[in-house]
Tab-separated table of C-alpha atoms (C1' of nucleotides) in Angstrom:
chain	number	residue	atom	x	y	z
A	1	MET	CA	11.605	-32.936	-2.737
A	2	SER	CA	9.872	-29.668	-2.595
A	3	ARG	CA	9.068	-27.572	-5.564
A	4	TRP	CA	11.139	-24.576	-4.469
A	5	GLN	CA	14.358	-23.968	-2.608
A	6	PRO	CA	13.686	-23.149	1.038
A	7	ASP	CA	13.870	-19.750	2.755
A	8	ALA	CA	13.103	-17.506	-0.186
A	9	SER	CA	12.879	-14.462	2.069
A	10	GLY	CA	16.258	-15.110	3.668
A	11	ARG	CA	17.888	-15.701	0.293
A	12	LEU	CA	16.553	-12.357	-0.856
A	13	VAL	CA	17.966	-10.628	2.213
A	14	LYS	CA	21.355	-12.214	1.657
A	15	ALA	CA	21.398	-11.351	-2.042
A	16	ALA	CA	20.312	-7.776	-1.345
A	17	LEU	CA	22.965	-7.177	1.307
A	18	GLU	CA	25.647	-8.590	-0.981
A	19	LEU	CA	24.629	-6.523	-3.962
A	20	TYR	CA	24.145	-3.328	-1.968
A	21	ALA	CA	27.657	-3.828	-0.601
A	22	GLU	CA	29.194	-4.720	-3.951
A	23	ARG	CA	27.801	-2.004	-6.148
A	24	GLY	CA	25.777	0.279	-3.903
A	25	TYR	CA	22.088	0.484	-3.086
A	26	GLU	CA	21.069	2.770	-5.918
A	27	GLN	CA	23.053	0.865	-8.525
A	28	THR	CA	21.260	-2.342	-7.601
A	29	THR	CA	17.885	-3.232	-9.146
A	30	VAL	CA	15.313	-5.414	-7.475
A	31	ALA	CA	15.398	-7.683	-10.516
A	32	GLU	CA	19.094	-8.295	-9.883
A	33	ILE	CA	18.507	-9.154	-6.247
A	34	ALA	CA	15.753	-11.567	-7.201
A	35	ALA	CA	17.893	-13.162	-9.904
A	36	ARG	CA	20.745	-13.771	-7.468
A	37	ALA	CA	18.285	-15.409	-5.090
A	38	GLY	CA	16.930	-17.527	-7.952
A	39	LEU	CA	13.557	-15.803	-7.897
A	40	THR	CA	11.651	-13.171	-9.836
A	41	GLU	CA	11.147	-9.518	-9.081
A	42	ARG	CA	7.477	-10.108	-8.306
A	43	THR	CA	8.390	-12.618	-5.615
A	44	PHE	CA	10.763	-10.129	-4.013
A	45	PHE	CA	7.811	-7.843	-3.376
A	46	ARG	CA	5.768	-10.695	-1.964
A	47	HIS	CA	8.362	-11.126	0.782
A	48	HIS	CA	9.537	-7.567	1.324
A	49	ALA	CA	7.454	-4.418	1.213
A	50	ASP	CA	10.043	-2.475	-0.759
A	51	LYS	CA	13.671	-2.291	-1.757
A	52	ARG	CA	14.668	-0.737	1.596
A	53	GLU	CA	12.679	-2.931	3.925
A	54	VAL	CA	14.626	-6.030	2.906
A	55	LEU	CA	17.431	-4.940	5.257
A	56	PHE	CA	15.181	-4.297	8.237
A	57	GLY	CA	13.514	-7.609	8.944
A	58	GLY	CA	13.098	-8.426	12.607
A	59	SER	CA	12.774	-4.855	13.733
A	60	ARG	CA	9.210	-5.482	14.874
A	61	GLU	CA	10.342	-8.367	17.039
A	62	MET	CA	13.028	-6.120	18.488
A	63	ALA	CA	10.444	-3.498	19.409
A	64	GLU	CA	8.256	-6.161	21.000
A	65	ALA	CA	11.152	-7.520	23.056
A	66	PHE	CA	12.002	-3.997	24.128
A	67	ALA	CA	8.438	-3.293	25.198
A	68	ALA	CA	8.124	-6.620	26.985
A	69	ALA	CA	11.295	-6.038	28.993
A	70	VAL	CA	10.152	-2.565	29.980
A	71	ALA	CA	6.750	-3.884	30.998
A	72	GLU	CA	8.338	-6.576	33.163
A	73	ALA	CA	10.823	-4.309	34.901
A	74	PRO	CA	10.316	-4.043	38.673
A	75	GLY	CA	7.314	-1.918	39.474
A	76	SER	CA	9.448	0.121	41.808
A	77	ALA	CA	11.851	1.125	39.043
A	78	ALA	CA	11.758	4.715	37.828
A	79	PRO	CA	10.741	5.117	34.147
A	80	ILE	CA	14.297	5.788	33.056
A	81	ASP	CA	15.468	2.674	34.882
A	82	ALA	CA	12.784	0.598	33.213
A	83	VAL	CA	14.122	1.899	29.916
A	84	ALA	CA	17.587	0.790	30.957
A	85	VAL	CA	16.237	-2.720	31.506
A	86	GLY	CA	14.754	-2.627	28.014
A	87	LEU	CA	18.046	-1.499	26.515
A	88	ASP	CA	19.807	-4.457	28.109
A	89	ALA	CA	17.201	-6.779	26.641
A	90	ILE	CA	17.689	-5.378	23.151
A	91	ALA	CA	21.454	-5.506	23.466
A	92	GLU	CA	21.246	-9.185	24.285
A	93	GLY	CA	19.623	-9.829	20.936
A	94	PHE	CA	22.736	-8.516	19.195
A	95	THR	CA	25.333	-10.648	20.955
A	96	GLY	CA	27.524	-12.506	18.506
A	97	ARG	CA	26.147	-10.644	15.503
A	98	LEU	CA	28.638	-7.777	15.427
A	99	GLU	CA	30.219	-8.693	12.112
A	100	PHE	CA	26.883	-9.015	10.370
A	101	VAL	CA	25.736	-5.744	11.917
A	102	ARG	CA	28.907	-3.989	10.786
A	103	ARG	CA	28.434	-5.043	7.186
A	104	ARG	CA	24.795	-4.050	7.312
A	105	GLN	CA	25.516	-0.675	8.894
A	106	ALA	CA	28.194	0.090	6.314
A	107	VAL	CA	25.626	-0.441	3.585
A	108	ILE	CA	23.008	1.656	5.366
A	109	ALA	CA	25.457	4.479	6.036
A	110	ALA	CA	26.273	4.662	2.334
A	111	SER	CA	22.675	5.277	1.245
A	112	ALA	CA	20.406	8.180	2.118
A	113	GLU	CA	17.327	6.089	1.439
A	114	LEU	CA	18.455	3.331	3.764
A	115	ARG	CA	19.390	5.821	6.484
A	116	GLU	CA	15.929	7.290	6.118
A	117	ARG	CA	14.339	3.898	6.646
A	118	GLU	CA	16.558	3.238	9.639
A	119	LEU	CA	15.137	6.370	11.264
A	120	VAL	CA	11.649	4.955	10.824
A	121	LYS	CA	12.689	1.818	12.650
A	122	LEU	CA	14.144	3.836	15.511
A	123	ALA	CA	10.950	5.884	15.643
A	124	SER	CA	8.907	2.691	15.799
A	125	LEU	CA	11.106	1.579	18.645
A	126	ALA	CA	10.423	4.880	20.389
A	127	ASP	CA	6.687	4.450	19.864
A	128	ALA	CA	6.719	0.955	21.319
A	129	LEU	CA	8.728	2.221	24.246
A	130	THR	CA	6.296	5.069	24.827
A	131	VAL	CA	3.385	2.630	24.898
A	132	ALA	CA	5.235	0.387	27.336
A	133	LEU	CA	5.970	3.298	29.646
A	134	ARG	CA	2.378	4.441	29.548
A	135	GLY	CA	1.488	0.881	30.508
A	136	ARG	CA	3.617	1.408	33.586
A	137	GLY	CA	1.500	4.421	34.482
A	138	VAL	CA	3.851	7.076	33.175
A	139	ALA	CA	1.879	10.090	31.975
A	140	GLU	CA	2.542	12.275	28.949
A	141	PRO	CA	4.701	14.012	28.068
A	142	ALA	CA	7.076	12.142	30.381
A	143	ALA	CA	6.435	8.823	28.634
A	144	SER	CA	7.332	10.154	25.178
A	145	LEU	CA	10.303	12.108	26.442
A	146	THR	CA	11.723	9.232	28.449
A	147	ALA	CA	11.247	6.991	25.440
A	148	GLU	CA	13.032	9.435	23.167
A	149	ALA	CA	15.864	9.690	25.658
A	150	GLY	CA	16.155	5.912	25.767
A	151	ILE	CA	16.243	5.662	21.980
A	152	ALA	CA	18.880	8.387	21.859
A	153	ALA	CA	21.017	6.350	24.228
A	154	PHE	CA	20.446	3.256	22.105
A	155	LYS	CA	21.254	5.077	18.889
A	156	VAL	CA	24.503	6.552	20.174
A	157	GLY	CA	25.477	3.413	22.064
A	158	PHE	CA	24.835	1.293	18.989
A	159	ALA	CA	27.010	3.550	16.856
A	160	ARG	CA	29.817	3.417	19.386
A	161	TRP	CA	29.575	-0.383	19.548
A	162	VAL	CA	29.761	-0.709	15.781
A	163	ALA	CA	32.666	1.740	15.548
A	164	ASP	CA	34.666	0.267	18.406
A	165	PRO	CA	37.600	-1.783	17.103
A	166	ASP	CA	37.300	-4.162	20.051
A	167	ASP	CA	34.499	-6.684	19.890
A	168	GLY	CA	32.747	-5.575	23.042
A	169	GLU	CA	29.222	-5.914	24.259
A	170	LEU	CA	26.470	-3.649	22.972
A	171	ALA	CA	25.008	-3.427	26.475
A	172	HIS	CA	28.217	-1.877	27.700
A	173	TRP	CA	27.862	0.977	25.244
A	174	THR	CA	24.154	1.538	25.654
A	175	ARG	CA	24.543	1.646	29.437
A	176	ASP	CA	27.368	4.129	29.191
A	177	SER	CA	25.446	6.235	26.702
A	178	LEU	CA	22.416	6.351	28.954
A	179	ARG	CA	24.654	7.316	31.852
A	180	ALA	CA	26.259	10.072	29.762
A	181	LEU	CA	22.857	11.292	28.618
A	182	ARG	CA	21.669	11.563	32.198
A	183	ALA	CA	24.831	13.403	33.125
A	184	ALA	CA	24.482	15.801	30.187
A	185	THR	CA	20.851	16.620	30.913
A	186	GLY	CA	21.136	16.318	34.656
A	187	GLU	CA	19.419	18.976	36.669
A	188	GLY	CA	22.264	19.123	39.148
B	1	MET	CA	5.728	41.616	-18.339
B	2	SER	CA	7.772	38.588	-17.642
B	3	ARG	CA	7.560	35.420	-19.547
B	4	TRP	CA	6.379	33.273	-16.634
B	5	GLN	CA	4.258	33.711	-13.539
B	6	PRO	CA	6.429	34.410	-10.494
B	7	ASP	CA	7.334	32.066	-7.637
B	8	ALA	CA	7.034	28.745	-9.428
B	9	SER	CA	8.475	26.918	-6.441
B	10	GLY	CA	5.989	28.463	-4.026
B	11	ARG	CA	3.074	27.727	-6.323
B	12	LEU	CA	4.162	24.099	-6.448
B	13	VAL	CA	4.312	23.942	-2.654
B	14	LYS	CA	0.844	25.441	-2.362
B	15	ALA	CA	-0.609	23.117	-4.996
B	16	ALA	CA	1.015	20.081	-3.386
B	17	LEU	CA	-0.236	20.890	0.096
B	18	GLU	CA	-3.750	21.436	-1.229
B	19	LEU	CA	-3.845	18.229	-3.210
B	20	TYR	CA	-2.261	16.139	-0.473
B	21	ALA	CA	-4.937	17.474	1.885
B	22	GLU	CA	-7.783	17.010	-0.569
B	23	ARG	CA	-7.155	13.503	-1.799
B	24	GLY	CA	-4.168	12.198	0.118
B	25	TYR	CA	-0.464	12.039	-0.645
B	26	GLU	CA	-0.477	8.681	-2.398
B	27	GLN	CA	-3.510	9.505	-4.494
B	28	THR	CA	-1.835	12.636	-5.824
B	29	THR	CA	0.491	12.487	-8.826
B	30	VAL	CA	3.281	14.935	-9.444
B	31	ALA	CA	1.728	15.729	-12.811
B	32	GLU	CA	-1.444	16.876	-11.019
B	33	ILE	CA	0.512	19.117	-8.681
B	34	ALA	CA	2.370	20.666	-11.583
B	35	ALA	CA	-0.829	21.167	-13.540
B	36	ARG	CA	-2.493	22.990	-10.644
B	37	ALA	CA	0.555	25.242	-10.425
B	38	GLY	CA	0.397	25.854	-14.164
B	39	LEU	CA	3.650	24.017	-14.816
B	40	THR	CA	4.840	20.663	-16.083
B	41	GLU	CA	5.962	17.607	-14.167
B	42	ARG	CA	9.539	18.141	-15.303
B	43	THR	CA	9.594	21.618	-13.797
B	44	PHE	CA	8.335	20.258	-10.483
B	45	PHE	CA	11.501	18.191	-10.223
B	46	ARG	CA	13.649	21.187	-11.119
B	47	HIS	CA	12.378	22.956	-7.993
B	48	HIS	CA	11.903	20.067	-5.578
B	49	ALA	CA	14.048	16.990	-5.222
B	50	ASP	CA	11.110	14.645	-4.939
B	51	LYS	CA	7.421	14.367	-4.189
B	52	ARG	CA	8.047	14.449	-0.418
B	53	GLU	CA	10.583	17.227	-0.259
B	54	VAL	CA	8.095	19.788	-1.557
B	55	LEU	CA	6.625	20.026	1.945
B	56	PHE	CA	9.965	20.485	3.696
B	57	GLY	CA	11.429	23.622	2.210
B	58	GLY	CA	13.244	25.846	4.661
B	59	SER	CA	14.371	23.042	6.924
B	60	ARG	CA	17.995	23.776	6.117
B	61	GLU	CA	17.584	27.396	7.117
B	62	MET	CA	15.996	26.219	10.349
B	63	ALA	CA	18.961	23.986	11.115
B	64	GLU	CA	21.339	26.852	10.386
B	65	ALA	CA	19.433	29.214	12.673
B	66	PHE	CA	19.456	26.579	15.373
B	67	ALA	CA	23.181	26.028	15.057
B	68	ALA	CA	23.898	29.772	14.991
B	69	ALA	CA	21.913	30.379	18.166
B	70	VAL	CA	23.684	27.556	19.943
B	71	ALA	CA	27.053	28.842	18.822
B	72	GLU	CA	26.263	32.318	20.083
B	73	ALA	CA	24.935	31.236	23.466
B	74	PRO	CA	26.982	32.524	26.428
B	75	GLY	CA	30.231	30.639	26.755
B	76	SER	CA	29.445	29.995	30.361
B	77	ALA	CA	26.226	28.157	29.525
B	78	ALA	CA	26.158	24.401	30.009
B	79	PRO	CA	25.609	22.407	26.784
B	80	ILE	CA	21.993	21.675	27.631
B	81	ASP	CA	21.385	25.362	28.288
B	82	ALA	CA	22.928	26.294	24.960
B	83	VAL	CA	20.483	23.859	23.402
B	84	ALA	CA	17.660	25.630	25.206
B	85	VAL	CA	18.778	28.898	23.616
B	86	GLY	CA	18.699	27.212	20.223
B	87	LEU	CA	15.202	25.863	20.831
B	88	ASP	CA	13.982	29.366	21.596
B	89	ALA	CA	15.508	30.606	18.361
B	90	ILE	CA	13.753	27.920	16.339
B	91	ALA	CA	10.467	28.537	18.081
B	92	GLU	CA	10.650	32.176	17.114
B	93	GLY	CA	10.650	31.202	13.462
B	94	PHE	CA	7.257	29.573	13.892
B	95	THR	CA	5.428	32.480	15.485
B	96	GLY	CA	2.244	33.332	13.618
B	97	ARG	CA	2.431	30.262	11.431
B	98	LEU	CA	0.412	27.876	13.581
B	99	GLU	CA	-2.478	27.454	11.175
B	100	PHE	CA	-0.206	26.690	8.252
B	101	VAL	CA	1.787	24.295	10.402
B	102	ARG	CA	-1.378	22.531	11.541
B	103	ARG	CA	-2.543	21.924	7.989
B	104	ARG	CA	0.904	20.744	7.013
B	105	GLN	CA	1.243	18.420	9.988
B	106	ALA	CA	-2.178	16.897	9.336
B	107	VAL	CA	-1.025	15.991	5.844
B	108	ILE	CA	2.286	14.609	7.079
B	109	ALA	CA	0.616	12.574	9.812
B	110	ALA	CA	-1.618	10.919	7.225
B	111	SER	CA	1.249	9.593	5.111
B	112	ALA	CA	3.945	7.119	6.098
B	113	GLU	CA	6.254	8.448	3.405
B	114	LEU	CA	5.917	12.020	4.616
B	115	ARG	CA	6.437	10.993	8.242
B	116	GLU	CA	9.566	9.190	7.123
B	117	ARG	CA	10.889	12.329	5.487
B	118	GLU	CA	10.046	14.380	8.558
B	119	LEU	CA	12.294	12.100	10.590
B	120	VAL	CA	15.133	12.868	8.193
B	121	LYS	CA	14.651	16.575	8.802
B	122	LEU	CA	14.709	16.076	12.558
B	123	ALA	CA	17.846	13.977	12.200
B	124	SER	CA	19.465	16.736	10.151
B	125	LEU	CA	18.538	19.141	12.896
B	126	ALA	CA	20.188	16.828	15.409
B	127	ASP	CA	23.314	16.628	13.268
B	128	ALA	CA	23.552	20.411	12.987
B	129	LEU	CA	23.064	20.677	16.718
B	130	THR	CA	25.787	18.124	17.380
B	131	VAL	CA	28.218	20.066	15.227
B	132	ALA	CA	27.331	23.291	17.014
B	133	LEU	CA	27.883	21.716	20.412
B	134	ARG	CA	31.218	20.290	19.324
B	135	GLY	CA	32.071	23.802	18.253
B	136	ARG	CA	31.476	24.832	21.844
B	137	GLY	CA	34.043	22.287	22.961
B	138	VAL	CA	31.633	19.560	23.987
B	139	ALA	CA	33.212	16.149	23.473
B	140	GLU	CA	31.571	12.998	22.177
B	141	PRO	CA	29.416	11.253	23.093
B	142	ALA	CA	28.040	14.137	25.158
B	143	ALA	CA	27.579	16.330	22.088
B	144	SER	CA	25.479	13.764	20.220
B	145	LEU	CA	23.503	12.814	23.290
B	146	THR	CA	22.759	16.392	24.293
B	147	ALA	CA	21.730	17.116	20.719
B	148	GLU	CA	19.404	14.125	20.626
B	149	ALA	CA	17.895	15.201	23.924
B	150	GLY	CA	17.313	18.677	22.550
B	151	ILE	CA	15.647	17.342	19.431
B	152	ALA	CA	13.472	15.078	21.546
B	153	ALA	CA	12.317	18.115	23.490
B	154	PHE	CA	11.667	19.958	20.238
B	155	LYS	CA	9.774	17.038	18.734
B	156	VAL	CA	7.507	16.550	21.736
B	157	GLY	CA	7.098	20.270	22.336
B	158	PHE	CA	6.209	20.839	18.710
B	159	ALA	CA	3.583	18.092	18.824
B	160	ARG	CA	2.069	19.567	21.975
B	161	TRP	CA	1.992	23.032	20.409
B	162	VAL	CA	0.222	21.751	17.299
B	163	ALA	CA	-2.253	19.717	19.333
B	164	ASP	CA	-3.032	22.449	21.829
B	165	PRO	CA	-6.433	24.022	21.114
B	166	ASP	CA	-5.181	27.362	22.380
B	167	ASP	CA	-2.960	29.330	20.055
B	168	GLY	CA	0.030	29.477	22.342
B	169	GLU	CA	3.712	29.961	21.735
B	170	LEU	CA	5.896	27.117	20.529
B	171	ALA	CA	8.678	28.249	22.833
B	172	HIS	CA	6.415	27.684	25.816
B	173	TRP	CA	6.000	24.042	24.880
B	174	THR	CA	9.592	23.348	23.928
B	175	ARG	CA	10.816	24.872	27.176
B	176	ASP	CA	8.383	22.799	29.197
B	177	SER	CA	9.317	19.666	27.265
B	178	LEU	CA	12.999	20.233	27.886
B	179	ARG	CA	12.248	20.786	31.555
B	180	ALA	CA	10.196	17.559	31.685
B	181	LEU	CA	12.938	15.659	29.868
B	182	ARG	CA	15.509	16.806	32.371
B	183	ALA	CA	13.187	15.834	35.198
B	184	ALA	CA	12.543	12.409	33.665
B	185	THR	CA	16.203	11.625	33.113
B	186	GLY	CA	17.447	13.468	36.151
B	187	GLU	CA	20.096	11.759	38.186
B	188	GLY	CA	18.521	12.809	41.407
C	1	DA	C1'	-7.649	-40.657	-7.109
C	2	DC	C1'	-9.212	-36.240	-6.542
C	3	DA	C1'	-9.827	-31.609	-5.122
C	4	DT	C1'	-7.593	-28.018	-2.892
C	5	DC	C1'	-3.857	-25.161	-1.690
C	6	DC	C1'	-0.367	-21.801	-2.264
C	7	DA	C1'	4.230	-20.076	-3.452
C	8	DC	C1'	5.812	-18.655	-7.408
C	9	DG	C1'	6.149	-17.060	-12.545
C	10	DA	C1'	4.419	-14.201	-16.316
C	11	DC	C1'	2.707	-10.005	-17.957
C	12	DA	C1'	0.784	-5.588	-18.322
C	13	DG	C1'	0.315	-1.347	-16.237
C	14	DT	C1'	1.120	3.176	-13.305
C	15	DC	C1'	4.050	6.585	-11.718
C	16	DA	C1'	8.331	8.714	-9.616
C	17	DC	C1'	12.321	10.428	-11.378
C	18	DT	C1'	16.191	11.535	-14.990
C	19	DG	C1'	18.796	13.009	-19.156
C	20	DA	C1'	18.898	15.409	-23.508
C	21	DC	C1'	17.467	18.830	-26.368
C	22	DA	C1'	14.380	22.635	-27.992
C	23	DT	C1'	12.211	27.227	-27.129
C	24	DC	C1'	11.864	31.995	-26.450
C	25	DA	C1'	11.184	36.566	-23.530
C	26	DG	C1'	14.271	39.427	-21.573
C	27	DA	C1'	18.887	41.010	-20.255
C	28	DT	C1'	23.363	42.261	-22.100
C	29	DG	C1'	26.993	44.042	-25.118
C	30	DC	C1'	28.073	46.824	-28.966
D	1	DG	C1'	18.740	49.129	-32.878
D	2	DC	C1'	20.568	44.628	-33.518
D	3	DA	C1'	22.773	40.271	-32.510
D	4	DT	C1'	23.825	37.347	-28.825
D	5	DC	C1'	23.449	35.161	-24.637
D	6	DT	C1'	20.963	33.491	-20.557
D	7	DG	C1'	18.026	30.731	-18.034
D	8	DA	C1'	13.491	29.033	-16.756
D	9	DT	C1'	10.470	26.183	-18.915
D	10	DG	C1'	8.468	22.612	-22.308
D	11	DT	C1'	8.926	18.176	-24.770
D	12	DC	C1'	10.120	13.516	-25.178
D	13	DA	C1'	12.108	9.259	-24.372
D	14	DG	C1'	13.652	6.590	-21.227
D	15	DT	C1'	14.633	3.497	-16.418
D	16	DG	C1'	13.089	1.230	-12.501
D	17	DA	C1'	10.107	0.665	-8.254
D	18	DC	C1'	5.927	-1.209	-7.233
D	19	DT	C1'	1.015	-3.371	-8.121
D	20	DG	C1'	-2.974	-6.175	-9.936
D	21	DT	C1'	-4.252	-10.254	-12.158
D	22	DC	C1'	-4.068	-14.631	-13.806
D	23	DG	C1'	-1.828	-19.035	-14.767
D	24	DT	C1'	0.951	-23.197	-13.118
D	25	DG	C1'	2.128	-27.389	-10.897
D	26	DG	C1'	4.183	-29.877	-6.844
D	27	DA	C1'	2.466	-30.618	-2.133
D	28	DT	C1'	-1.212	-31.853	0.998
D	29	DG	C1'	-5.455	-33.809	2.986
D	30	DT	C1'	-9.236	-37.024	2.555
DNA sequence: ACATCCACGACAGTCACTGACATCAGATGC
DNA sequence: GCATCTGATGTCAGTGACTGTCGTGGATGT
């Protein structure tokens, strides 16, 4: 048998989410998280950059999937429609994970530091989206602005999905949010 | 004469900006900032919540001015046009401060922690804007989405203003960014 | 068998941030 | 004038996030 229990990183994530939920983010020390995962504090920092980042694993993959979907959208699609394709792709990655997401969002909402880090992840998403749009030939500042609009739709749609008592589909909410955004900013 | 030199908070801001520019945010300790301002580390934390916040004074006032302008926009104005009024109000507060803003933004751009905090300030701005729009009778999710769109226009317009070699007006860039955003997301 | 690898533990250190208490020039009340 | 109070600052002793360095011992390849 192996020298250590498997999935140290995942155990740390699980322990952190539990402890943040039980006693709050600020009242939890990294040493406590590591102890619950059967590891030491030093090992926590080998797997996760800091005490906040432990809740945001996979966000890079999400940005990559977003960018890939936007890049592969039909060449004839308008920038905002390519963004819509990307939103659908992201939403797909959340199917069946609503309960986990709800617990995670409750923890994030309760901590200013975690909310701050969440904004960084959304900004990274916006950056990846901007790059993908520029790859489609969209010039600045349209690329950045369309990306920001798409992230706004994602942000609001995500919040509505998490808050909705019914267990619906994230894509439903992001699509509706994008539609509402276009209506609210519409030139007509 | 008074017991202490005046404007301790302002001296700390000045010292921090200088040191962050000279040797970088991470390579600067709070004790060094305090020493340059002729104060102690403990006093730094009496005036500024943390090492990042020292560069973001006045952001609450900005959010309040934004919200006030939106609230006072003509009742007949569409939500997005009320936002445009608010953007003009904010822009006015930056007139004549371009050089200071450029130095400050260069420092922020060089530090992940400072960029993270900047996102919080933009999010606070978005929250204040959302509240102001709701005060105008705009329902959700339109209020949040219109607010996010307005902040996106501000963010991009601000970046263009700072990057522009000519010393133009911020309002010029925020207006154009809002126009471009509406064109990019337009339903037509 | 033997060397190599590498995830982890152990330990010491820096620094952001906090709480508690002391200090003392100037404002205030009489 | 004098005592008293006020409040911005100094001092000091913490806690805890994060880092650099070195040691350890099962696993792995030859």
